[in-house]
Short mmCIF file of C-alpha atoms in Angstrom, two decimals:
data_model
loop_
_atom_site.label_atom_id
_atom_site.label_comp_id
_atom_site.label_asym_id
_atom_site.label_seq_id
_atom_site.Cartn_x
_atom_site.Cartn_y
_atom_site.Cartn_z
CA MET V 1 0.00 0.00 0.00
CA PRO V 2 1.16 3.55 -0.48
CA SER V 3 2.53 5.13 2.64
CA VAL V 4 -0.60 6.92 3.79
CA LEU V 5 -2.32 6.90 7.14
CA HIS V 6 -5.30 5.10 5.63
CA SER V 7 -6.20 3.55 2.31
CA PRO V 8 -7.84 5.13 -0.73
CA ASN V 9 -10.26 2.17 -0.60
CA ARG V 10 -13.31 3.46 1.25
CA LEU V 11 -13.90 0.26 3.20
CA LEU V 12 -10.36 0.31 4.54
CA GLU V 13 -10.60 4.07 5.10
CA ALA V 14 -13.64 3.50 7.33
CA ALA V 15 -11.73 1.06 9.55
CA PRO V 16 -10.47 2.38 12.88
CA ALA V 17 -6.76 3.27 12.72
CA ALA V 18 -5.73 0.38 14.99
CA GLU V 19 -7.55 -2.18 12.82
CA PHE V 20 -6.13 -0.71 9.62
CA GLU V 21 -2.63 -0.90 11.09
CA ALA V 22 -3.23 -4.56 12.01
CA LEU V 23 -4.23 -5.26 8.39
CA ARG V 24 -1.45 -3.20 6.78
CA PRO V 25 1.23 -5.97 6.86
CA HIS V 26 -1.14 -8.24 4.93
CA LEU V 27 -1.92 -5.71 2.19
CA GLU V 28 -0.13 -5.86 -1.14
CA LEU V 29 -0.30 -3.34 -3.96
CA VAL V 30 -1.33 -5.01 -7.24
CA ASP V 31 -1.45 -3.38 -10.68
CA LEU V 32 -4.81 -3.98 -12.32
CA VAL V 33 -4.36 -4.48 -16.08
CA ARG V 34 -7.41 -4.22 -18.35
CA GLU V 35 -9.06 -7.60 -19.03
CA ALA V 36 -6.79 -9.42 -16.56
CA VAL V 37 -8.63 -12.32 -14.94
CA LEU V 38 -7.91 -12.23 -11.21
CA VAL V 39 -9.83 -15.42 -10.47
CA GLU V 40 -12.09 -17.73 -12.45
CA ALA V 41 -15.41 -19.13 -11.29
CA GLY V 42 -14.84 -22.38 -9.43
CA ALA V 43 -11.22 -21.54 -8.56
CA PRO V 44 -10.09 -21.36 -4.95
CA LEU V 45 -10.35 -17.91 -3.33
CA THR V 46 -6.81 -17.11 -2.25
CA HIS V 47 -6.92 -13.30 -2.24
CA VAL V 48 -9.27 -10.50 -1.26
CA TYR V 49 -9.20 -7.44 -3.52
CA LEU V 50 -9.93 -3.94 -2.17
CA PRO V 51 -9.41 -1.63 -5.15
CA TYR V 52 -8.53 2.00 -4.62
CA SER V 53 -8.49 2.76 -8.33
CA GLY V 54 -9.78 0.87 -11.31
CA VAL V 55 -12.88 -1.30 -11.53
CA LEU V 56 -13.35 -5.07 -11.32
CA SER V 57 -16.25 -6.96 -12.83
CA MET V 58 -17.90 -10.02 -11.38
CA ARG V 59 -18.65 -11.99 -14.54
CA VAL V 60 -20.87 -15.06 -14.99
CA HIS V 61 -20.66 -17.27 -18.08
CA LEU V 62 -24.03 -18.19 -19.55
CA SER V 63 -22.57 -20.36 -22.30
CA GLU V 64 -19.26 -20.73 -24.09
CA ALA V 65 -20.01 -17.65 -26.18
CA GLN V 66 -21.94 -15.49 -23.69
CA SER V 67 -21.17 -13.91 -20.37
CA VAL V 68 -22.72 -11.15 -18.30
CA ASP V 69 -21.19 -8.72 -15.82
CA VAL V 70 -23.31 -9.03 -12.68
CA ALA V 71 -21.53 -6.51 -10.43
CA MET V 72 -18.76 -3.93 -10.48
CA ILE V 73 -16.23 -3.52 -7.72
CA GLY V 74 -14.53 -0.16 -7.19
CA CYS V 75 -12.91 1.87 -4.44
CA ASP V 76 -15.96 1.49 -2.22
CA SER V 77 -16.12 -2.29 -2.51
CA VAL V 78 -14.35 -5.58 -1.98
CA PHE V 79 -14.05 -8.79 -4.01
CA GLY V 80 -13.36 -12.16 -2.39
CA ALA V 81 -14.50 -11.24 1.11
CA SER V 82 -16.28 -14.59 1.41
CA ALA V 83 -12.80 -16.15 1.70
CA ALA V 84 -12.53 -14.51 5.12
CA PHE V 85 -15.77 -16.21 6.14
CA GLY V 86 -14.97 -19.72 4.96
CA GLY V 87 -15.85 -19.38 1.27
CA LYS V 88 -13.73 -21.88 -0.60
CA VAL V 89 -14.25 -21.01 -4.28
CA SER V 90 -15.22 -18.03 -6.37
CA LEU V 91 -18.74 -18.12 -7.77
CA THR V 92 -17.84 -15.67 -10.54
CA ASP V 93 -14.88 -14.61 -12.61
CA ALA V 94 -13.17 -11.43 -11.41
CA VAL V 95 -12.03 -9.43 -14.43
CA VAL V 96 -10.42 -5.98 -14.57
CA LEU V 97 -12.68 -3.57 -16.49
CA VAL V 98 -10.77 -0.37 -15.77
CA PRO V 99 -7.05 -0.54 -15.02
CA GLY V 100 -5.74 0.90 -11.80
#
C-alpha cells in the first residue's frame, strides 16, 4: 500500500486506525491491467481485492459464447471477502474492467 495513514479504498478508510494498522502488513499493492482475470469461477479464493483505483467486474458465463457482468467492484467495494468467512471457491470470474 502507499505510505498513507489510511487507504484510498473506502472500506479500509472506514476502519479504525488500529484495525487498519493490524491489516497493513497483509496488504499488497497489485497493478490492475485491463481484461486481466484475477480469479475464475470455481477456482479457490486465495486473495481478497480492495481496489482503490480501477474497476473489477464479477462476470458469470451463460454459455461458451456469452457472459454477463453481474456486479462492479470499485474503491468502495471488496471482491473475495467470502474467503474470510470460509468461502472456498469463487462463484464468478473477477475481471479488470478499468485498469488501476
